[in-house]
Amino acid sequence: MAPNSPFINFPNSTVHSSQVPITPLESWLPMASRAAPPPLPRRPPPRVLLLRHPHHFSLLDRPLPDGFRFLKPWESPLPLDGFLSSAEARSAEAILTSARAPVTADLLRRLPEVRLVISTSAGHNHIDLAECRRRGIAVAGAGDTKSEEVADLAVGLLIDVLRKVSASDRYVRRGLWSSEGEFALGSKLGGKRVGIVGLGRIGLEVAKRLEAFGCAISYNSRKKKPHISYPFYSNVHELATNCDVLVICCGLNEQTHHMINREVLLALGKEGVIVNIGRGPIINEKEMVQLLVQGELGGAGLDVFEKEPYVPEELLGLDNVVLSPHAAVLTPETVSNLCDLIIGNLEAFFSNKPLLSPVLDE
Amino acid sequence: MDSIGVLMACPMNAYLEQELEKRFRLFRFWQVPQKPQFLKEHAASIRAVVGSSVAGADAELIEALPRLEIVSSFSVGLDKIDLGKCREKGIRVTNTPDVLTEDVADLAIGLCLAVLRRICASDKYVRSGKWKKGDFRLTTKFTGKTVGIIGLGRIGTAIAKRAEAFNCPISYNSRTEKPDCKYKYYPSVVELASNCHILIVACPLTPETRHIINREVIDALGPKGVLINIGRGPHVDEPELVSALVEGRLGGAGLDVYEHEPEVPEELFGLENVVLLPHVGSGTVETRNAMADLVLGNLEAHFTNKPLLTPVV
């Protein structure tokens, strides 16, 4: 074969060079001179304890991902407590949980192999983060998957309360528009001063939406946020004094528990409206209910309550309140994104890559 | 001015009524037992009609009021006024634009959220105690959904601005394509409906736009599509809409207006993918007061020979 010929003489055929896939130089070297590839990790699939039935997957009829061994307490004849003491449970390297199944220090103590906790919840008040930190356990959350959806519901609830959407819909369905005439007038959203409590991912999405309706945004957060031009109030009472609407977007922790109390709500005023898409216990529910019943607070849009699924009876008869069954995240798009995120986090962690949605201490 | 006769076509606002009573000789048309008799007696003193979206001034009424000079509508919509007749007779017409734009746009988005996220249905779920037995089902995300707007006037533009804050891609249909508009234009309503998830009616009611939402458009919108009507009831072929919703051929609807208000098709009462409002698009204390002030301001201007505030004719 002539030198520089495009043809390469292979043992069993002659092949034009354009048909040969380009391979790295090292592979042309004799075998002995090449660096040996790293040995494939031979390990059993990581064991993941499911504290609750993985309803995000079952809601969409999605199978759990391959490559993991899922430990399912409900399939064991033992009660949960007994199961947690079993060798099988104690082999768990990761826990997948949701807002309804707390990851306590006690639980972590019983499962010494756990190195990762994944929660499907936007909030993480149900995880003992301090204990996780102490034990070097990584924690992953829902990341950004829920922010838009939660913000959408916050706006929807606010419009409903101010414009009496649910109340008028009930009025029409009872035939009262024909027989009684016009329903009561609502209150204009544009120009309302809206105070966001907690300007995290969700709070920012709420702010962005409400600005388009002509609302004036201000906020309270643990710390003033740099690069944010909305007016900051260092305490919630001052925020309420200067707003017509409060939207609760913060997480639940020791400081925020019952942070919204009678004083704050009175500062919001008789025409004031509160929207809660955070956690029930951020508001002193008993005090809020009393003020609503007495007409000292204008209205409320609530997706969360102190003792879900129980809603204070007194609220059930009020027209200036809109009640939502903790539905801030209940659309197929978001549930699917959440499943992808859970799988992504598991795969990342167990191939020593960074988590997709680590829960950082803010 | 209290000798100037003003005929109020229907009840519409207590504050407006009060003020008209103070400033003019007010006749309440809805309280008149025999309209022909009344008109014979009082037509000569009536120089103004105040109408609304419910009742205005049709050809018959205009003919019966030979001294009519101005029709001032407590609405932005003019479909209850015979504009041609007014022009012919040199009768001035005013409406209430701008002051209600935001409220109507707010409600359009409120309806989108209420329908897609089942806010009213879930509120009912909680009130009935069903939450104690189990969670509500999955609903549909609003953020990012394609929104198609029919009529890109003041209200349509305000709706688009709000929907954009939810990252919704916006497209529209209008009588003519708007120059320098960043939204996608579709030359027909059917094409618009085929290419959006949520279709919002925001155009004026004219003979051309009557039943602009017909069977073809509803089919194009489809079983996952949602119709929002904050325009006028007759924009929609109501029986077609009702059967499409009942049969599941249309995904959902948020309605503030109907063909025969205050009658609302009862077949819709049992559907959870529908939200039914009693024509409250401009229904806030703030806006109704502003509308009333515009009506009064226009009448005042006319009867003191000053330029009208918001003339249409």
XYZ file of C-alpha atoms in Angstrom:
675
model
C 0.000 0.000 0.000
C 1.396 3.381 -0.900
C 2.414 5.631 2.016
C -0.199 8.338 2.822
C -2.802 6.127 1.267
C -6.259 6.644 2.688
C -6.581 2.905 3.036
C -5.600 1.104 6.193
C -4.520 -2.477 6.106
C -6.515 -4.322 8.719
C -5.838 -8.026 9.196
C -9.056 -9.145 7.553
C -9.885 -6.324 5.230
C -8.830 -3.095 3.796
C -10.729 -0.157 5.124
C -10.827 3.434 3.935
C -9.608 5.730 6.698
C -12.845 7.677 6.635
C -14.619 4.569 7.895
C -12.387 4.212 10.935
C -13.667 5.894 14.086
C -11.150 8.293 15.575
C -9.600 6.766 18.686
C -7.286 8.333 21.222
C -3.584 8.001 20.612
C -3.033 5.860 23.686
C -5.146 3.090 22.305
C -2.677 2.588 19.487
C -0.021 1.840 22.067
C 0.648 -1.733 23.026
C -1.629 -2.893 25.829
C 1.099 -3.134 28.443
C 2.008 0.532 28.116
C -1.497 1.883 28.774
C -2.633 2.891 32.317
C -5.027 0.295 33.647
C -8.644 1.551 33.848
C -9.941 1.975 37.415
C -11.695 -1.125 38.694
C -15.503 -0.931 38.472
C -16.930 -0.419 41.937
C -18.425 -3.699 42.950
C -21.007 -2.783 45.540
C -24.609 -3.711 46.100
C -27.190 -1.086 45.083
C -27.449 1.687 47.693
C -30.190 1.035 50.223
C -32.766 3.783 50.531
C -35.312 3.764 53.348
C -38.721 5.100 52.321
C -40.280 6.568 55.430
C -43.629 6.972 53.669
C -45.152 5.460 50.578
C -43.522 7.308 47.650
C -46.737 8.943 46.535
C -45.013 11.328 44.125
C -44.075 8.316 42.021
C -47.357 6.501 42.459
C -49.393 9.651 41.652
C -47.860 9.570 38.201
C -47.627 5.779 37.896
C -43.868 6.091 37.696
C -41.689 3.209 38.845
C -38.993 3.793 41.428
C -35.564 4.131 39.784
C -33.300 1.158 39.079
C -29.943 0.907 40.740
C -31.229 1.295 44.276
C -32.688 -1.032 46.827
C -35.726 0.588 48.392
C -36.614 -0.477 51.920
C -40.359 -0.328 52.438
C -41.512 -0.520 56.063
C -45.150 -1.007 55.076
C -44.251 -4.304 53.392
C -42.849 -5.679 56.605
C -45.033 -7.586 59.053
C -43.320 -5.614 61.819
C -44.721 -2.278 63.007
C -42.558 0.697 61.998
C -40.720 0.818 65.291
C -39.809 -2.869 65.079
C -38.839 -2.531 61.441
C -36.453 0.299 62.274
C -34.602 -2.026 64.656
C -34.218 -4.731 62.000
C -30.909 -5.442 60.267
C -32.541 -4.528 56.996
C -33.516 -1.048 58.148
C -30.198 -0.505 59.866
C -28.453 -1.086 56.548
C -30.113 2.016 55.074
C -27.621 4.476 53.587
C -30.198 7.073 52.608
C -33.643 8.171 53.760
C -36.343 9.482 51.441
C -38.993 11.358 53.332
C -41.741 13.929 52.988
C -43.103 16.678 55.207
C -45.302 14.224 57.087
C -42.491 11.929 58.255
C -40.009 13.755 60.458
C -36.335 12.821 60.473
C -35.475 13.193 64.132
C -32.192 12.809 66.003
C -33.593 9.610 67.443
C -34.284 8.162 64.010
C -30.790 9.051 62.815
C -29.298 7.399 65.886
C -31.081 4.156 65.006
C -29.827 4.185 61.422
C -26.048 4.573 61.695
C -25.285 3.939 58.009
C -27.384 6.842 56.743
C -25.328 9.459 54.884
C -28.083 11.205 52.929
C -31.567 12.490 53.659
C -33.778 13.527 50.746
C -37.001 15.360 51.440
C -39.695 16.081 48.891
C -40.948 19.032 50.842
C -40.242 22.676 50.095
C -39.769 23.245 53.804
C -37.401 21.326 56.047
C -38.681 22.040 59.528
C -39.365 18.303 59.903
C -35.667 17.387 59.593
C -33.248 17.779 62.481
C -30.696 19.674 60.424
C -28.383 20.241 63.366
C -28.169 16.504 63.979
C -27.554 15.873 60.271
C -24.742 18.376 60.308
C -23.263 16.801 63.418
C -23.292 13.380 61.807
C -22.016 14.615 58.441
C -25.258 13.612 56.745
C -26.033 15.412 53.478
C -29.553 16.769 53.043
C -31.345 17.410 49.756
C -34.700 19.133 49.353
C -37.174 20.080 46.684
C -34.951 22.828 45.324
C -36.688 25.176 42.929
C -39.234 22.672 41.674
C -42.047 24.041 43.786
C -41.402 27.749 43.955
C -43.464 28.800 40.935
C -46.373 26.629 41.793
C -46.504 27.788 45.396
C -46.257 31.398 44.262
C -49.097 30.830 41.777
C -51.332 29.593 44.555
C -50.412 32.480 46.842
C -51.516 34.941 44.145
C -54.627 32.904 43.372
C -55.631 32.886 47.044
C -55.036 36.621 47.389
C -57.131 37.495 44.334
C -59.836 35.132 45.576
C -60.005 36.797 49.005
C -59.928 40.380 47.694
C -62.310 39.795 44.795
C -64.467 37.212 46.590
C -64.066 34.662 43.805
C -64.995 31.508 45.759
C -67.709 33.311 47.697
C -69.325 34.663 44.498
C -69.022 31.304 42.795
C -70.953 29.790 45.725
C -73.487 32.621 45.448
C -74.092 31.918 41.765
C -74.376 28.158 42.249
C -77.002 28.658 44.933
C -79.107 30.607 42.431
C -78.817 33.773 44.491
C -77.683 36.045 41.648
C -81.108 35.694 40.044
C -83.082 35.952 43.248
C -81.065 38.320 45.445
C -79.233 40.496 42.947
C -75.627 41.627 43.006
C -73.108 40.129 45.372
C -70.997 42.372 47.617
C -68.230 44.402 46.005
C -64.642 43.303 46.480
C -61.457 45.280 46.964
C -58.970 46.322 44.319
C -55.645 44.454 44.209
C -53.753 47.182 42.362
C -52.042 49.610 44.696
C -52.208 47.334 47.707
C -49.096 47.321 49.868
C -47.977 43.699 50.079
C -45.556 42.530 52.754
C -43.712 39.298 51.993
C -42.599 37.452 55.097
C -39.523 35.530 54.035
C -37.984 36.616 50.746
C -36.540 33.281 49.659
C -37.156 31.553 46.332
C -40.894 31.413 46.857
C -41.145 34.937 48.271
C -39.316 36.335 45.250
C -41.637 34.549 42.819
C -44.654 35.940 44.682
C -43.179 39.440 44.592
C -42.459 39.262 40.862
C -46.038 38.239 40.113
C -47.725 40.781 42.350
C -45.643 43.623 40.946
C -47.347 43.017 37.595
C -50.693 43.706 39.300
C -49.463 47.071 40.538
C -48.822 46.030 44.141
C -46.151 47.778 46.202
C -43.825 45.124 47.632
C -41.919 45.230 50.911
C -40.557 42.404 53.028
C -39.224 41.039 56.254
C -36.522 38.395 56.354
C -33.915 37.241 58.876
C -31.462 39.544 57.122
C -31.849 42.356 54.601
C -31.113 40.981 51.140
C -28.387 42.753 49.191
C -29.304 43.675 45.599
C -33.038 43.710 46.414
C -34.709 47.072 46.005
C -37.936 46.265 47.864
C -38.146 48.127 51.207
C -37.009 45.968 54.124
C -38.566 45.940 57.580
C -36.562 44.382 60.356
C -39.567 43.029 62.161
C -42.857 41.560 61.146
C -44.934 43.918 63.277
C -43.521 46.962 61.486
C -44.072 45.247 58.155
C -47.715 44.588 59.024
C -48.211 48.190 60.171
C -47.125 49.394 56.759
C -48.969 46.880 54.608
C -52.465 45.937 53.536
C -51.577 42.323 52.808
C -49.122 39.860 54.359
C -47.962 36.796 52.442
C -46.207 34.185 54.575
C -43.414 32.581 52.532
C -40.887 31.706 55.191
C -39.894 28.375 56.694
C -41.025 27.135 60.075
C -38.419 27.132 62.830
C -38.154 28.171 66.470
C -38.030 31.864 65.607
C -40.947 31.826 63.208
C -43.267 29.662 65.299
C -46.378 31.758 66.081
C -44.517 34.782 64.758
C -47.777 36.043 63.263
C -49.815 36.686 66.360
C -52.629 38.932 67.518
C -50.442 42.046 67.646
C -49.157 41.563 64.127
C -52.632 40.877 62.762
C -54.138 43.892 64.540
C -51.364 45.975 62.966
C -52.446 44.634 59.592
C -55.878 46.035 60.359
C -59.581 45.571 59.816
C -59.185 45.573 56.042
C -55.964 43.562 56.172
C -55.565 40.238 54.409
C -53.198 37.422 55.299
C -52.145 34.653 52.906
C -50.294 31.628 54.282
C -48.539 29.209 51.951
C -45.709 28.506 54.412
C -46.556 26.401 57.442
C -49.604 26.538 59.697
C -47.720 27.064 62.987
C -46.114 30.287 61.734
C -49.469 31.883 62.554
C -51.069 31.709 65.977
C -54.147 30.105 64.499
C -56.411 30.533 67.510
C -55.705 34.285 67.646
C -56.167 34.688 63.894
C -59.497 32.855 63.951
C -60.738 35.019 66.789
C -59.831 38.224 64.945
C -61.497 37.006 61.762
C -64.670 36.091 63.602
C -64.687 39.447 65.411
C -64.168 41.374 62.182
C -60.787 42.728 63.302
C -59.032 41.184 60.306
C -60.293 41.648 56.740
C -59.685 38.203 55.340
C -57.398 35.213 54.938
C -56.248 32.833 52.198
C -54.878 29.712 53.872
C -53.218 26.657 52.352
C -51.712 25.419 55.619
C -53.000 24.961 59.153
C -51.628 24.092 62.572
C -53.154 20.616 62.672
C -53.781 19.531 59.108
C -56.112 18.220 57.890
C -58.166 19.839 60.670
C -59.382 23.326 59.934
C -60.930 25.434 62.718
C -64.722 25.082 62.510
C -65.251 28.824 62.836
C -63.579 29.381 59.476
C -65.906 27.084 57.609
C -68.753 29.571 57.718
C -66.799 32.694 56.761
C -67.037 34.217 53.290
C -63.887 36.340 53.695
C -61.673 33.282 54.051
C -60.460 30.925 51.313
C -59.376 27.464 52.436
C -56.996 25.249 50.492
C -56.055 21.663 51.476
C -52.260 22.125 51.479
C -52.408 22.001 47.714
C -49.639 24.448 46.901
C -47.847 21.671 45.120
C -50.222 19.311 43.463
C -49.773 19.503 39.701
C -48.412 16.717 37.491
C -45.673 18.949 36.074
C -44.197 19.678 39.458
C -44.654 16.158 40.805
C -42.797 14.851 37.765
C -40.001 17.377 38.246
C -39.806 16.321 41.844
C -39.437 12.646 40.910
C -36.642 13.607 38.508
C -34.993 15.615 41.257
C -35.170 12.771 43.765
C -33.606 10.376 41.272
C -31.041 12.976 40.273
C -30.007 13.575 43.865
C -29.721 9.856 44.622
C -27.627 9.216 41.535
C -25.429 12.231 42.153
C -24.776 11.403 45.777
C -23.933 7.765 45.175
C -21.584 8.573 42.328
C -19.804 11.111 44.508
C -21.115 14.115 42.648
C -22.599 17.225 44.242
C -26.260 17.107 45.202
C -28.641 18.870 42.798
C -30.648 20.569 45.523
C -28.660 20.642 48.759
C -30.389 22.181 51.741
C -27.978 24.907 52.761
C -28.136 26.634 56.044
C -29.507 30.117 55.281
C -79.229 71.561 37.320
C -81.874 69.851 39.388
C -84.479 70.433 36.734
C -82.528 68.427 34.178
C -84.173 65.064 33.820
C -81.845 62.069 33.951
C -83.178 58.592 33.284
C -81.286 55.806 35.018
C -81.826 52.658 32.937
C -81.368 50.101 35.741
C -79.976 49.862 39.274
C -76.197 49.911 39.144
C -74.594 51.733 42.061
C -75.985 53.269 45.229
C -73.452 56.099 45.376
C -74.113 57.049 41.745
C -77.848 56.970 42.291
C -77.512 59.148 45.362
C -75.399 61.716 43.573
C -77.643 61.806 40.502
C -80.588 62.352 42.811
C -78.784 65.291 44.424
C -77.777 66.997 41.216
C -80.545 66.227 38.752
C -84.176 65.203 38.516
C -83.652 61.473 38.617
C -86.037 58.978 37.060
C -85.522 55.306 37.910
C -86.667 53.439 34.826
C -86.882 50.092 36.613
C -89.401 51.421 39.107
C -91.778 52.697 36.459
C -94.946 50.563 36.350
C -96.013 51.486 32.809
C -93.133 52.476 30.617
C -95.086 53.873 27.648
C -97.223 55.968 30.000
C -94.153 57.201 31.843
C -92.402 58.191 28.631
C -95.422 60.122 27.398
C -95.489 62.038 30.638
C -91.813 62.697 31.230
C -89.947 62.315 27.951
C -89.869 66.045 27.405
C -87.805 66.635 30.519
C -85.295 63.817 30.048
C -82.037 65.081 28.619
C -79.696 62.322 29.743
C -79.696 58.552 30.115
C -77.344 56.723 32.460
C -76.886 53.119 31.356
C -74.718 50.139 32.282
C -73.720 46.739 30.929
C -77.220 45.545 31.821
C -79.371 48.187 30.169
C -78.543 51.270 28.111
C -80.244 53.129 25.318
C -81.539 51.171 22.366
C -83.122 52.687 19.245
C -86.608 52.463 20.728
C -85.703 54.361 23.875
C -83.715 56.989 21.954
C -86.687 57.598 19.653
C -88.929 57.983 22.688
C -86.737 60.719 24.184
C -86.781 63.654 21.778
C -84.778 65.867 24.123
C -82.045 63.329 24.787
C -78.603 64.951 24.557
C -76.237 62.514 26.226
C -75.971 58.834 27.166
C -73.434 58.233 29.905
C -72.633 54.579 30.432
C -71.525 53.109 33.746
C -69.361 50.622 31.853
C -66.655 50.557 29.220
C -68.701 48.259 26.980
C -71.095 50.021 24.605
C -73.083 47.057 23.340
C -76.282 48.208 25.078
C -76.248 51.569 23.274
C -77.358 52.120 19.691
C -74.298 54.125 18.703
C -75.486 54.578 15.127
C -78.719 56.145 16.294
C -76.833 58.414 18.684
C -74.518 59.601 15.923
C -77.471 60.183 13.650
C -79.200 62.361 16.216
C -76.091 64.123 17.510
C -76.441 62.519 20.942
C -73.175 62.369 22.901
C -72.061 59.059 24.430
C -69.521 58.501 27.216
C -68.237 55.383 28.941
C -65.796 54.485 31.748
C -62.524 53.323 30.174
C -59.191 52.986 32.039
C -60.556 53.136 35.577
C -61.715 49.526 35.401
C -58.926 48.088 33.227
C -56.847 46.751 36.102
C -59.715 45.192 38.024
C -60.964 43.327 34.964
C -57.454 42.118 34.096
C -56.868 41.058 37.708
C -60.052 39.033 37.625
C -59.131 37.374 34.323
C -55.924 36.059 35.904
C -57.781 35.215 39.101
C -60.141 33.090 37.006
C -57.204 31.352 35.262
C -55.744 30.431 38.646
C -59.101 29.475 40.133
C -59.902 27.141 37.240
C -56.491 25.549 36.715
C -55.661 25.172 40.395
C -59.238 24.326 41.349
C -59.191 26.945 44.112
C -62.991 27.151 44.451
C -63.417 23.386 44.232
C -60.744 22.769 46.875
C -62.237 25.400 49.167
C -65.515 23.497 48.883
C -63.593 20.259 49.547
C -62.222 21.651 52.802
C -65.542 23.145 53.923
C -67.320 19.843 53.353
C -64.873 18.009 55.625
C -63.532 15.827 52.817
C -59.900 16.812 53.474
C -60.005 14.745 56.650
C -60.553 11.691 54.474
C -57.858 12.350 51.863
C -55.918 14.832 49.798
C -57.407 16.709 46.879
C -56.384 15.477 43.441
C -53.696 16.873 41.155
C -54.486 20.155 39.473
C -52.805 22.037 36.641
C -49.936 24.495 36.857
C -50.606 28.011 35.535
C -47.024 29.277 35.236
C -45.693 28.774 31.743
C -49.007 27.938 30.079
C -49.651 29.514 26.662
C -52.240 32.271 26.884
C -54.225 33.458 23.856
C -56.022 36.812 24.125
C -58.853 37.883 21.827
C -58.710 41.653 21.674
C -55.497 43.384 22.596
C -56.953 46.699 23.738
C -56.514 48.248 27.164
C -57.849 45.225 29.015
C -56.177 42.630 26.763
C -52.825 44.363 27.167
C -53.198 44.508 30.942
C -54.025 40.791 31.014
C -50.945 40.026 28.903
C -48.693 42.015 31.229
C -49.918 40.057 34.229
C -49.693 36.674 32.504
C -46.118 37.464 31.487
C -45.182 37.669 35.178
C -46.148 33.992 35.309
C -43.838 33.266 32.331
C -46.836 32.563 30.108
C -46.092 32.877 26.384
C -48.677 35.315 24.981
C -50.407 35.239 21.617
C -53.438 37.143 20.365
C -56.031 37.800 17.751
C -57.318 41.272 16.990
C -59.165 42.976 14.119
C -55.732 44.027 12.871
C -52.233 43.000 13.830
C -50.624 45.516 16.206
C -47.348 46.997 14.997
C -44.343 46.722 17.351
C -46.090 44.095 19.412
C -43.928 41.423 21.019
C -46.769 38.922 21.224
C -47.514 36.393 18.484
C -50.431 37.293 16.234
C -52.844 34.758 14.793
C -55.134 35.939 11.997
C -58.043 33.770 13.120
C -59.549 32.865 16.461
C -59.547 29.164 15.550
C -55.811 29.281 14.884
C -55.279 31.136 18.144
C -57.354 28.561 20.011
C -55.385 25.700 18.422
C -52.163 27.182 19.709
C -52.907 28.115 23.271
C -53.832 26.402 26.498
C -55.924 29.243 27.916
C -58.084 31.469 25.685
C -59.255 34.794 27.122
C -62.015 36.911 25.573
C -61.205 40.601 26.013
C -62.666 42.323 22.973
C -65.738 44.591 22.694
C -69.085 43.053 21.767
C -70.109 44.069 18.263
C -72.181 42.311 15.601
C -68.877 40.898 14.266
C -67.741 39.448 17.578
C -71.054 37.940 18.604
C -70.522 34.186 19.115
C -66.843 34.605 18.303
C -66.424 31.558 20.543
C -68.332 28.933 18.630
C -68.179 25.160 18.276
C -65.177 25.309 15.969
C -63.162 27.419 18.387
C -64.174 25.278 21.338
C -63.075 22.137 19.469
C -59.756 23.802 18.628
C -59.215 24.681 22.290
C -59.862 21.067 23.166
C -60.303 18.815 26.191
C -57.331 20.341 28.001
C -58.077 23.908 26.975
C -59.602 26.551 29.219
C -61.851 29.443 28.190
C -61.967 32.630 30.255
C -64.710 35.148 29.432
C -64.506 38.610 30.982
C -66.011 40.242 27.883
C -69.701 39.846 27.239
C -71.919 36.778 27.443
C -72.916 36.904 23.759
C -69.270 36.526 22.766
C -69.825 32.841 23.451
C -72.322 30.423 21.915
C -73.457 29.442 25.371
C -75.326 26.202 24.600
C -72.255 24.973 22.676
C -70.025 25.896 25.592
C -72.240 24.146 28.097
C -72.429 20.896 26.133
C -68.666 20.944 25.515
C -68.018 21.315 29.246
C -70.588 18.739 30.285
C -69.267 16.261 27.722
C -65.618 16.872 28.602
C -64.712 18.220 25.170
C -63.434 21.428 26.803
C -61.041 21.335 29.769
C -62.546 24.123 31.815
C -64.020 27.622 31.898
C -63.894 30.746 34.028
C -66.941 32.896 33.294
C -67.856 36.359 34.538
C -70.513 37.014 31.898
C -73.416 35.090 30.339
C -75.853 35.427 27.475
C -78.874 36.091 29.698
C -77.624 37.523 32.957
C -78.384 36.897 35.742
C -79.392 33.458 34.436
C -76.497 31.011 34.490
C -76.883 27.566 32.872
C -77.593 25.187 35.728
C -75.799 22.323 34.000
C -72.595 24.094 34.974
C -73.368 24.130 38.695
C -72.111 20.617 39.278
C -68.821 20.989 37.407
C -65.617 21.527 39.364
C -63.618 22.643 36.307
C -65.770 25.755 35.967
C -65.794 28.968 37.997
C -68.931 31.116 37.803
C -68.873 34.766 38.777
C -71.827 37.210 38.756
C -70.411 39.871 36.390
C -67.985 41.368 38.860
C -65.147 42.327 36.499
C -65.129 45.893 37.732
C -66.688 44.958 41.046
C -64.530 46.675 43.634
C -65.535 49.567 45.856
C -62.627 51.632 44.547
C -63.366 51.090 40.882
C -67.141 51.463 41.024
C -66.661 54.778 42.806
C -64.213 55.874 40.117
C -66.677 54.801 37.404
C -69.502 56.684 39.114
C -67.329 59.796 39.320
C -66.641 59.525 35.597
C -70.353 59.291 34.801
C -71.086 62.305 37.007
C -68.083 64.184 35.651
C -69.177 63.605 32.064
C -72.743 64.744 32.766
C -71.467 67.777 34.633
C -69.152 68.676 31.755
C -71.895 68.313 29.201
C -74.428 70.439 31.027
C -71.863 73.180 31.689
C -70.681 73.182 28.107
C -67.231 71.873 28.904
C -65.367 69.132 27.004
C -66.511 65.632 27.865
C -64.083 63.542 29.938
C -64.407 60.199 28.115
C -66.483 60.682 24.982
C -67.127 57.859 22.551
C -69.563 59.713 20.283
